[in-house]
């Protein structure tokens, strides 16, 4: 340990000064840093290979080029590579084999358990922790992308004093007088944190507050669950934490909640929810989801019934449900709830109003769900507060000049605080301003002191999950960039011998009766068994009705961005280029409106053509409470009319190379009295102004008939399924001949890998896409290239609409490589760079590919991706250790595609061969499968009749995409089955849409 | 006798009669304006080449072409330096103007061999005055075409992997891939046409060797004339070699574009996957080829005052061929609709619908106008015999054939099977610079050709003269 | 008319025309040779090492088993390189102040690793796994040659793809009993008969898919 630490300090220095240089170099600069590689080789001989990849491939290309140019007579550059062993090899390290460590990823304060793959102490991949209640092995885009966040070369790397490079010890010294002052007059010292669930941090804060009686602790999380927190208090009288059990819920009513893709427990909830939604042979029941929402969400997209409403109508509808009568929709819900007392969940969205939350809980109470499917525990937060008020108070005091010194632990308040707080002016009044953050950001700029914050993989810590389960976070790697954790900050203020995070966390838990072996067990498991907060009996009281004046004009909804949240992930290229779940937009935020609203302000056919043909949309001016905001217009089918959704988090100016200049800053219209937006807005098109939007799926143009007649999406209702389970068996062209290929079929003696994707439970959450990107070293290409339709994701989630644009049915269809048995790509490659392997995979041999692109032209599924430019970053030293050493990094002019994670397959096969057995079912999981929260993706050997995938392929709802082409895909789909309420059917299924 | 004094004996080509006694009716009808003698032909044509001062028009044209070639080199540097990303291609559309231009040029490169070989075998004597020119055009078109397959991967240093050669990887290329067939088809075609052209040149090279005054020029021509003396033995061998090559290249005219069409027909993409592509492409190629011959011959004829040799008869015949092949092409377009609608295959049907009404509908309409309507003028002698109209129609066809390839390649690719991955294709500045560059290369070579080689076969022209016949009768009388 | 060429021109032209064919053929033959030569494959090149470690002495002479130093050869894709501590196991006892061992002692004292120069090097797009080859009965010597007779280790085999395929296509030519894998001077008695048996016994598949090594 200590020795490793030593080495990493070395590492840190190197990376540190390298970044310094890198910073001044242009990105094109191809010169690479030998110091860095040298270091890495010396520490990780094996990985040296992986690190060298880029360079080697380049020199290889050079060599080939030269050798053909000079008819092979060129001098061959002898590789004089050094290979470096350990001095003392650590225990249980087998060079070339990864080790997995359990820890947790905090997001908006809440911890989700993860397993981190580490190649010789070099974290390369994040997976969910199967034993952790908030994850159950699933992972989402943020988890997957956090590995890039760790190595991000733009992270702050030095302590800065008024922007000048300084040191930690100088900072600690500078703190002394501050604390002395605070101690003497006991006032003027303030702390600002984000949402905190860490018991240790909570305890440390309490100690500090005790030491400095006059000091105050404020909390602010721009994208926090303010509504839910306050709602809980409104309903139950105190800050409690509702936890839901969807496994018991026959009926789920979402009041503007995206519980499948948002919030601390969404991975768990998605898993539980889907467990009641999978339709297999013999399934007799299926849960039913009503979604009442304004902005189309993942949850709404798989709902059986979706009702687009204005935010202002939300509460009245909840009221109607509670009072048991209203529109046909409401009546249907009421009827179902009545029929399923104690077996339903009514859940309100994180950023919905406290009253709505209270109403939702009241309904749960009324229908006996409280204690049956809805449980209440104490808040996982050590000190839950109304964060808005907390920040308001802080800002007021800062304006008043009461605050002498402010310690900001994480967050970026100067960027994301409500606009009307004028926080910047207030902040500048504070005498001593210290800011701990991973980037030298907008807030750091104006702080006296900036301290680089550690990534969660670099520090000890702890945190609670959605149900309060505690995880002890352990570092996977010593801080790469001189980072300090909040624990260290507070530790240094508290004094004591060892101020390290390790000491703090250990002390905290050992004081509370942890034992050495217990501790080890916790670290090993990745969570503290039995630490979930106990359920408490609580009765929800319905809030008093208040009659707000009806809103005029267009209602604005302000939401955190689906992929970069409140801006904290703005410098994460993977997340920037990740298509937003519902809109498929990358690299930008736009103003989302419904079709009619758009026509309302004159966005019509001409604009649509521009969108389809040039990927350009019109700019609009949103006038809201005296502020004008220019944003690109985006029409979303199913978006509530008279409502415009605007996401915040973009428009960073100090976020890093990737964050800066992407999107538009919308915080200026986020006011403290309307954090989630409000009415009275006007939208008009800006004068002739087209703006390119990098959307990965052209959708306006698609004529629904095309999708139907091609049998791409096959769907039916649960009743239809019960009547005729085979309803989706045959495409529009009826049954096909078994195999009408001219060539003899391949025979697969050992394995025949196959994948089955259940479209009924796919929420389009993108977890799989990001997992694939991380596992397979997939490059990002940047906005311009996405606009030119050159994104590289091997796995894409196709989204189709059906029905009226006002409120269509939505279907998600993840499309990886189909691994066809009669693959159109294989025979056309002139150099056999893509070929059939003995297990039926369509191999892609990157080093053989010359780049004719014929295979891609001939691929009916268009799943092949071409490196039109040199997309892979060979040159940023910090990114090299991040890459998966088992996957070749592709160079320019090479075709790439999904291979069912063949590196994992080969690894499993080798292990099996060594034990002289076959690969067991479930022994190989593809990255996408492993990530999927709803287990929609199943991978395995179809030769093994008992394997899950073989069984799924035998399901009546199993179908192949474009089967009439006789490509015989190995990837097949299970038809989408929804469970609409018969009472609402005509409404839910517009005429002429039946399959 | 008079003739003998004027021209050295070895320049007098024995007629077909001498070589093979043929019935009268096979004797060629003179396709050269009256009033010409062996000498006048020889002088007229060879002086174009041998005259000291280069005509200003030539210089201007050549310089322009040279500029275009400069543009081409710049584009190639960009391509090799940065990659194919500089082009407009993307994920649905993997092939863009690179392949469009390739097919366009290859198509153009058909007339030459057709005229030389097939018309020769069919004893179409009128071909004589244009075949040399057409063959040259073929070669240069193939050269321009060859650029694209070589460069369209952006990493030409790997191109040799497409050839089957023993290597340390223990690998062969994928012989099932049409691209491999292309490699063989095109390279064979290029080689044979070159041979054919060169062999045809030998006697004229000798003529120039003898007429040139400057010793170095003599040497230069002499080296390539391979010591041609025009003895009966030479002529005898020459005839055989030439006929042999003609026979050899005849199938190639059909094979090359057939195989190029396989690049598309073998794929399963709607708009590509059609069994009638080979005949359709070959017809299109001849169509395009003759259009280009006209485009070049008409100005050249004016500029070098060759009206006597390239007569209206030639132009009119070519006009007729345009009409004929044009009709075949139109038939093919019609058949596409028939297949699409009759098969009821939703992909085919949509592909056609998309061509006619999709984002590229303008291209498709223009295609019908250029290749469908324009050639219809050729029904009327008035237009067939007007150089102006012939030129206009030829230009239309040149454009039309380019559009045809555009409609086939990007317009089929951009909306294929899964609507989710549909996209758009727009050529970038570099796509166009490559196109202009290849045109420049073509003209550059062409200008050099007309300056240093006889663009009309001197000795073959002579056989067209009445004297040639008369002279043989005399000889025969002895 | 005047001759513009000497008579020799005739012969000259004939020679060039017919010669061209042979020249082309010859060039191809030469290139084929060169790409298989050590010049390209780096075969048999002894590299400068920080310590002139002699496998001949340690393996051939002292008979130390390969796995004593290359510990992960049976477990991992990477055979493993001995950490300095492994050297010191013995050399803290014997040759404790031999000059040539100074770098080892320094490394051990300072914690600075020894930087060997790599001898066997596959391109990064080739994923080779030692453990499976060892398990399937491919002897160390089959690829690495008689290490026990090498003073300074050099690359014995060409490591070209065709060389790999040669064994992947007909493993029976190369496999040996598992217990003989680490035996340097194992000589097969009638491989013809033994080979196929072992292939069956060890259930060796002829893996020649691209993704066997390239992914």
PDB file of N, CA, C and O in Angstrom, chain B residues 347-368:
ATOM      1  N   UNK B 347     -39.240  -2.686 -49.468  1.00  0.00           N
ATOM      2  CA  UNK B 347     -37.970  -1.943 -49.507  1.00  0.00           C
ATOM      3  C   UNK B 347     -37.756  -1.357 -50.899  1.00  0.00           C
ATOM      4  O   UNK B 347     -37.445  -0.188 -51.068  1.00  0.00           O
ATOM      5  N   UNK B 348     -37.974  -2.215 -51.932  1.00  0.00           N
ATOM      6  CA  UNK B 348     -37.831  -1.744 -53.314  1.00  0.00           C
ATOM      7  C   UNK B 348     -38.799  -0.599 -53.580  1.00  0.00           C
ATOM      8  O   UNK B 348     -38.427   0.450 -54.104  1.00  0.00           O
ATOM      9  N   UNK B 349     -40.035  -0.839 -53.169  1.00  0.00           N
ATOM     10  CA  UNK B 349     -41.060   0.166 -53.460  1.00  0.00           C
ATOM     11  C   UNK B 349     -40.686   1.485 -52.814  1.00  0.00           C
ATOM     12  O   UNK B 349     -40.714   2.531 -53.450  1.00  0.00           O
ATOM     13  N   UNK B 350     -40.263   1.410 -51.555  1.00  0.00           N
ATOM     14  CA  UNK B 350     -39.931   2.658 -50.871  1.00  0.00           C
ATOM     15  C   UNK B 350     -38.743   3.322 -51.561  1.00  0.00           C
ATOM     16  O   UNK B 350     -38.733   4.539 -51.764  1.00  0.00           O
ATOM     17  N   UNK B 351     -37.756   2.504 -51.960  1.00  0.00           N
ATOM     18  CA  UNK B 351     -36.567   3.062 -52.599  1.00  0.00           C
ATOM     19  C   UNK B 351     -36.969   3.905 -53.808  1.00  0.00           C
ATOM     20  O   UNK B 351     -36.519   5.036 -53.976  1.00  0.00           O
ATOM     21  N   UNK B 352     -37.889   3.368 -54.627  1.00  0.00           N
ATOM     22  CA  UNK B 352     -38.318   4.116 -55.816  1.00  0.00           C
ATOM     23  C   UNK B 352     -39.077   5.374 -55.411  1.00  0.00           C
ATOM     24  O   UNK B 352     -38.804   6.465 -55.908  1.00  0.00           O
ATOM     25  N   UNK B 353     -39.973   5.183 -54.453  1.00  0.00           N
ATOM     26  CA  UNK B 353     -40.756   6.327 -53.981  1.00  0.00           C
ATOM     27  C   UNK B 353     -39.791   7.418 -53.516  1.00  0.00           C
ATOM     28  O   UNK B 353     -39.922   8.588 -53.854  1.00  0.00           O
ATOM     29  N   UNK B 354     -38.752   6.979 -52.806  1.00  0.00           N
ATOM     30  CA  UNK B 354     -37.801   7.931 -52.249  1.00  0.00           C
ATOM     31  C   UNK B 354     -36.994   8.618 -53.355  1.00  0.00           C
ATOM     32  O   UNK B 354     -36.694   9.799 -53.281  1.00  0.00           O
ATOM     33  N   UNK B 355     -36.685   7.859 -54.417  1.00  0.00           N
ATOM     34  CA  UNK B 355     -35.957   8.480 -55.528  1.00  0.00           C
ATOM     35  C   UNK B 355     -36.779   9.611 -56.141  1.00  0.00           C
ATOM     36  O   UNK B 355     -36.279  10.687 -56.390  1.00  0.00           O
ATOM     37  N   UNK B 356     -38.057   9.294 -56.337  1.00  0.00           N
ATOM     38  CA  UNK B 356     -38.897  10.245 -57.067  1.00  0.00           C
ATOM     39  C   UNK B 356     -39.360  11.391 -56.176  1.00  0.00           C
ATOM     40  O   UNK B 356     -39.504  12.520 -56.635  1.00  0.00           O
ATOM     41  N   UNK B 357     -39.585  11.106 -54.883  1.00  0.00           N
ATOM     42  CA  UNK B 357     -40.169  12.148 -54.032  1.00  0.00           C
ATOM     43  C   UNK B 357     -39.282  12.486 -52.841  1.00  0.00           C
ATOM     44  O   UNK B 357     -39.571  13.411 -52.102  1.00  0.00           O
ATOM     45  N   UNK B 358     -38.215  11.722 -52.625  1.00  0.00           N
ATOM     46  CA  UNK B 358     -37.350  11.959 -51.464  1.00  0.00           C
ATOM     47  C   UNK B 358     -36.519  13.216 -51.632  1.00  0.00           C
ATOM     48  O   UNK B 358     -36.707  13.977 -52.581  1.00  0.00           O
ATOM     49  N   UNK B 359     -35.553  13.411 -50.737  1.00  0.00           N
ATOM     50  CA  UNK B 359     -34.748  14.637 -50.764  1.00  0.00           C
ATOM     51  C   UNK B 359     -33.972  14.810 -52.068  1.00  0.00           C
ATOM     52  O   UNK B 359     -33.608  15.913 -52.425  1.00  0.00           O
ATOM     53  N   UNK B 360     -33.737  13.704 -52.792  1.00  0.00           N
ATOM     54  CA  UNK B 360     -32.921  13.816 -54.002  1.00  0.00           C
ATOM     55  C   UNK B 360     -33.766  13.777 -55.269  1.00  0.00           C
ATOM     56  O   UNK B 360     -33.282  13.431 -56.342  1.00  0.00           O
ATOM     57  N   UNK B 361     -35.035  14.133 -55.153  1.00  0.00           N
ATOM     58  CA  UNK B 361     -35.918  14.002 -56.321  1.00  0.00           C
ATOM     59  C   UNK B 361     -35.423  14.849 -57.481  1.00  0.00           C
ATOM     60  O   UNK B 361     -35.504  14.463 -58.636  1.00  0.00           O
ATOM     61  N   UNK B 362     -34.820  15.989 -57.189  1.00  0.00           N
ATOM     62  CA  UNK B 362     -34.357  16.859 -58.289  1.00  0.00           C
ATOM     63  C   UNK B 362     -33.357  16.110 -59.158  1.00  0.00           C
ATOM     64  O   UNK B 362     -33.439  16.098 -60.383  1.00  0.00           O
ATOM     65  N   UNK B 363     -32.417  15.429 -58.481  1.00  0.00           N
ATOM     66  CA  UNK B 363     -31.418  14.651 -59.208  1.00  0.00           C
ATOM     67  C   UNK B 363     -32.107  13.644 -60.132  1.00  0.00           C
ATOM     68  O   UNK B 363     -31.724  13.466 -61.282  1.00  0.00           O
ATOM     69  N   UNK B 364     -33.134  13.009 -59.584  1.00  0.00           N
ATOM     70  CA  UNK B 364     -33.771  11.921 -60.339  1.00  0.00           C
ATOM     71  C   UNK B 364     -34.473  12.476 -61.571  1.00  0.00           C
ATOM     72  O   UNK B 364     -34.332  11.945 -62.679  1.00  0.00           O
ATOM     73  N   UNK B 365     -35.169  13.591 -61.407  1.00  0.00           N
ATOM     74  CA  UNK B 365     -35.837  14.207 -62.554  1.00  0.00           C
ATOM     75  C   UNK B 365     -34.793  14.614 -63.591  1.00  0.00           C
ATOM     76  O   UNK B 365     -34.866  14.256 -64.770  1.00  0.00           O
ATOM     77  N   UNK B 366     -33.749  15.282 -63.100  1.00  0.00           N
ATOM     78  CA  UNK B 366     -32.680  15.722 -64.018  1.00  0.00           C
ATOM     79  C   UNK B 366     -32.131  14.528 -64.784  1.00  0.00           C
ATOM     80  O   UNK B 366     -31.878  14.602 -65.991  1.00  0.00           O
ATOM     81  N   UNK B 367     -31.992  13.403 -64.085  1.00  0.00           N
ATOM     82  CA  UNK B 367     -31.481  12.192 -64.731  1.00  0.00           C
ATOM     83  C   UNK B 367     -32.361  11.813 -65.922  1.00  0.00           C
ATOM     84  O   UNK B 367     -31.873  11.573 -67.030  1.00  0.00           O
ATOM     85  N   UNK B 368     -33.675  11.816 -65.721  1.00  0.00           N
ATOM     86  CA  UNK B 368     -34.581  11.469 -66.816  1.00  0.00           C
ATOM     87  C   UNK B 368     -34.460  12.455 -67.963  1.00  0.00           C
ATOM     88  O   UNK B 368     -34.407  12.075 -69.129  1.00  0.00           O
TER      89      UNK B 368
END
